[in-house]
C-alpha cells in the first residue's frame, strides 16, 4: 500500500486530493498544525480514513519527525498562506509559510529519504504582470503580490533541489480552481454565496472590487488529479494546469446570478477598498504539455462550474435557514 502525506489537507485541494488517493488505495496521512480550534469540516466525511500527524511548516524538526514516523512514498505540499489580499497585511508570515516552508519540507526529504516523491503547489499568481498570453511552463514570472513572490521562491527552490540533489520534486503551476469547498473569502465563492443569499432574501447587496480582472477558472476536483499524475511519471517535470479559457470577474458574477434568475446589476456595488495595491489583470494558461504527457484535461466547463457552486450554496443555505 502506497503512503502519502498531505500538508494543507484541511483545505479545498487537500480534501479532494485525500479523497482521490483513498480511492486509489493509498494510506493517507494529513499534516496538521497544533491549533486551539480544529477546522476539519472539508474532510469530516473521510476523517476516520485518514491518519493525522502534528507538524508545522515553520518548524523544521517537526517535519523531519513527521517523515520519519509516516515513511511516505509521496508528499504533497499544499499548505500555504493562500489568500492573496492577506499577503499584503502579513507579508513576512506569507514568506515563512509559502516560501521558506517549502525549503523545510524539501530539506526534510533530503535528510530522511531522498526517494520520497514531492509535489509543490505552485500558482498562476507567479506570472502576475504577464509577459505573454497564454502562459506556459517557459513564461517568465513577474509576481504582483507578496503571495506571488513567495510562490516563485517555492517554485524555484523545488527546481533547485531536483537539480542539486536528484530528488523527484515537481511543481504544478495551477491556474485558479474552484469548487463548493472554496473558502468564502475568495471572490468566486463570495459571489455564488451572495447570489444564493440574495435569492433567499438573506442579503441585499454584494460589494466587490475589480470586476475586469480575468482568470482561467477550472474545477478543483480535476486539478488534484493532475497533481497525482505528475508524481506517477518516469521523469520529474513541472506542468501548467489550466483550462485555456479566460473569463472576467464580471462574467462570473453575471453567470452566478443568472443561475438563480437574477439580474446582477441590481445587486452588485463597487467598493474601492477591495481593490488590490497591484492587480493581476489577465491570466490564461496553456496546458498543452500536461495534456500531452499526463493525458490530463479539464472535465467541466466554466458555466457548469458556476452552476455547481451556486446550486450547492443555495441548497446549503436553504437547509441551514429552514427555508
PDB file of N, CA and C in Angstrom, residues 3 5 31 53 55 60-72 74-75 104-113 116:
ATOM      1  N   UNK A   3       1.879   5.114   0.573  1.00  0.00           N
ATOM      2  CA  UNK A   3       1.559   6.075   1.617  1.00  0.00           C
ATOM      3  C   UNK A   3       1.817   7.491   1.124  1.00  0.00           C
ATOM      4  N   UNK A   5       1.629  11.713   2.316  1.00  0.00           N
ATOM      5  CA  UNK A   5       1.479  12.737   3.347  1.00  0.00           C
ATOM      6  C   UNK A   5       1.070  14.033   2.665  1.00  0.00           C
ATOM      7  N   UNK A  31      -0.970  16.301   7.490  1.00  0.00           N
ATOM      8  CA  UNK A  31      -0.145  17.060   8.429  1.00  0.00           C
ATOM      9  C   UNK A  31      -0.975  18.223   8.967  1.00  0.00           C
ATOM     10  N   UNK A  53      -0.908  13.680  11.583  1.00  0.00           N
ATOM     11  CA  UNK A  53       0.381  13.820  12.250  1.00  0.00           C
ATOM     12  C   UNK A  53       0.602  15.311  12.487  1.00  0.00           C
ATOM     13  N   UNK A  55       2.606  18.582  12.814  1.00  0.00           N
ATOM     14  CA  UNK A  55       3.859  19.215  12.399  1.00  0.00           C
ATOM     15  C   UNK A  55       3.512  20.595  11.869  1.00  0.00           C
ATOM     16  N   UNK A  60      11.197  23.103  11.422  1.00  0.00           N
ATOM     17  CA  UNK A  60      11.944  22.100  10.651  1.00  0.00           C
ATOM     18  C   UNK A  60      11.936  20.723  11.308  1.00  0.00           C
ATOM     19  N   UNK A  61      12.212  20.689  12.610  1.00  0.00           N
ATOM     20  CA  UNK A  61      12.332  19.407  13.308  1.00  0.00           C
ATOM     21  C   UNK A  61      11.030  18.608  13.272  1.00  0.00           C
ATOM     22  N   UNK A  62       9.898  19.319  13.380  1.00  0.00           N
ATOM     23  CA  UNK A  62       8.604  18.624  13.384  1.00  0.00           C
ATOM     24  C   UNK A  62       8.336  17.965  12.029  1.00  0.00           C
ATOM     25  N   UNK A  63       8.799  18.576  10.947  1.00  0.00           N
ATOM     26  CA  UNK A  63       8.610  17.997   9.604  1.00  0.00           C
ATOM     27  C   UNK A  63       9.475  16.749   9.449  1.00  0.00           C
ATOM     28  N   UNK A  64      10.715  16.825   9.917  1.00  0.00           N
ATOM     29  CA  UNK A  64      11.615  15.665   9.885  1.00  0.00           C
ATOM     30  C   UNK A  64      11.000  14.508  10.682  1.00  0.00           C
ATOM     31  N   UNK A  65      10.489  14.818  11.868  1.00  0.00           N
ATOM     32  CA  UNK A  65       9.866  13.792  12.719  1.00  0.00           C
ATOM     33  C   UNK A  65       8.651  13.168  12.029  1.00  0.00           C
ATOM     34  N   UNK A  66       7.857  14.007  11.355  1.00  0.00           N
ATOM     35  CA  UNK A  66       6.661  13.517  10.650  1.00  0.00           C
ATOM     36  C   UNK A  66       7.041  12.545   9.536  1.00  0.00           C
ATOM     37  N   UNK A  67       8.089  12.871   8.784  1.00  0.00           N
ATOM     38  CA  UNK A  67       8.534  11.994   7.695  1.00  0.00           C
ATOM     39  C   UNK A  67       9.069  10.673   8.234  1.00  0.00           C
ATOM     40  N   UNK A  68       9.796  10.739   9.341  1.00  0.00           N
ATOM     41  CA  UNK A  68      10.330   9.504   9.955  1.00  0.00           C
ATOM     42  C   UNK A  68       9.197   8.611  10.461  1.00  0.00           C
ATOM     43  N   UNK A  69       8.161   9.236  10.981  1.00  0.00           N
ATOM     44  CA  UNK A  69       7.025   8.494  11.527  1.00  0.00           C
ATOM     45  C   UNK A  69       6.181   7.858  10.415  1.00  0.00           C
ATOM     46  N   UNK A  70       5.853   8.647   9.392  1.00  0.00           N
ATOM     47  CA  UNK A  70       4.937   8.204   8.335  1.00  0.00           C
ATOM     48  C   UNK A  70       5.619   7.320   7.295  1.00  0.00           C
ATOM     49  N   UNK A  71       6.884   7.645   6.979  1.00  0.00           N
ATOM     50  CA  UNK A  71       7.616   6.959   5.899  1.00  0.00           C
ATOM     51  C   UNK A  71       6.817   6.982   4.586  1.00  0.00           C
ATOM     52  N   UNK A  72       6.471   8.191   4.117  1.00  0.00           N
ATOM     53  CA  UNK A  72       5.619   8.273   2.926  1.00  0.00           C
ATOM     54  C   UNK A  72       6.369   7.971   1.625  1.00  0.00           C
ATOM     55  N   UNK A  74       4.998   9.481  -1.113  1.00  0.00           N
ATOM     56  CA  UNK A  74       4.743  10.762  -1.783  1.00  0.00           C
ATOM     57  C   UNK A  74       4.384  11.828  -0.747  1.00  0.00           C
ATOM     58  N   UNK A  75       4.862  13.041  -0.986  1.00  0.00           N
ATOM     59  CA  UNK A  75       4.489  14.187  -0.156  1.00  0.00           C
ATOM     60  C   UNK A  75       3.894  15.260  -1.063  1.00  0.00           C
ATOM     61  N   UNK A 104      11.862  23.874   3.948  1.00  0.00           N
ATOM     62  CA  UNK A 104      11.915  22.992   5.120  1.00  0.00           C
ATOM     63  C   UNK A 104      11.435  21.583   4.768  1.00  0.00           C
ATOM     64  N   UNK A 105      10.393  21.480   3.962  1.00  0.00           N
ATOM     65  CA  UNK A 105       9.890  20.154   3.572  1.00  0.00           C
ATOM     66  C   UNK A 105      10.919  19.441   2.682  1.00  0.00           C
ATOM     67  N   UNK A 106      11.451  20.165   1.713  1.00  0.00           N
ATOM     68  CA  UNK A 106      12.457  19.581   0.812  1.00  0.00           C
ATOM     69  C   UNK A 106      13.707  19.143   1.579  1.00  0.00           C
ATOM     70  N   UNK A 107      14.122  19.960   2.516  1.00  0.00           N
ATOM     71  CA  UNK A 107      15.306  19.642   3.310  1.00  0.00           C
ATOM     72  C   UNK A 107      15.052  18.399   4.171  1.00  0.00           C
ATOM     73  N   UNK A 108      13.833  18.297   4.692  1.00  0.00           N
ATOM     74  CA  UNK A 108      13.470  17.118   5.484  1.00  0.00           C
ATOM     75  C   UNK A 108      13.521  15.857   4.622  1.00  0.00           C
ATOM     76  N   UNK A 109      13.013  15.947   3.385  1.00  0.00           N
ATOM     77  CA  UNK A 109      13.056  14.803   2.469  1.00  0.00           C
ATOM     78  C   UNK A 109      14.501  14.429   2.161  1.00  0.00           C
ATOM     79  N   UNK A 110      15.327  15.445   1.921  1.00  0.00           N
ATOM     80  CA  UNK A 110      16.752  15.199   1.615  1.00  0.00           C
ATOM     81  C   UNK A 110      17.440  14.474   2.763  1.00  0.00           C
ATOM     82  N   UNK A 111      17.085  14.834   3.988  1.00  0.00           N
ATOM     83  CA  UNK A 111      17.731  14.241   5.164  1.00  0.00           C
ATOM     84  C   UNK A 111      17.170  12.872   5.531  1.00  0.00           C
ATOM     85  N   UNK A 112      15.867  12.687   5.348  1.00  0.00           N
ATOM     86  CA  UNK A 112      15.206  11.452   5.806  1.00  0.00           C
ATOM     87  C   UNK A 112      15.221  10.354   4.742  1.00  0.00           C
ATOM     88  N   UNK A 113      14.786  10.688   3.523  1.00  0.00           N
ATOM     89  CA  UNK A 113      14.722   9.681   2.447  1.00  0.00           C
ATOM     90  C   UNK A 113      14.586  10.362   1.094  1.00  0.00           C
ATOM     91  N   UNK A 116      11.592   9.796  -1.584  1.00  0.00           N
ATOM     92  CA  UNK A 116      10.224  10.314  -1.460  1.00  0.00           C
ATOM     93  C   UNK A 116       9.943  11.257  -2.635  1.00  0.00           C
TER      94      UNK A 116
END
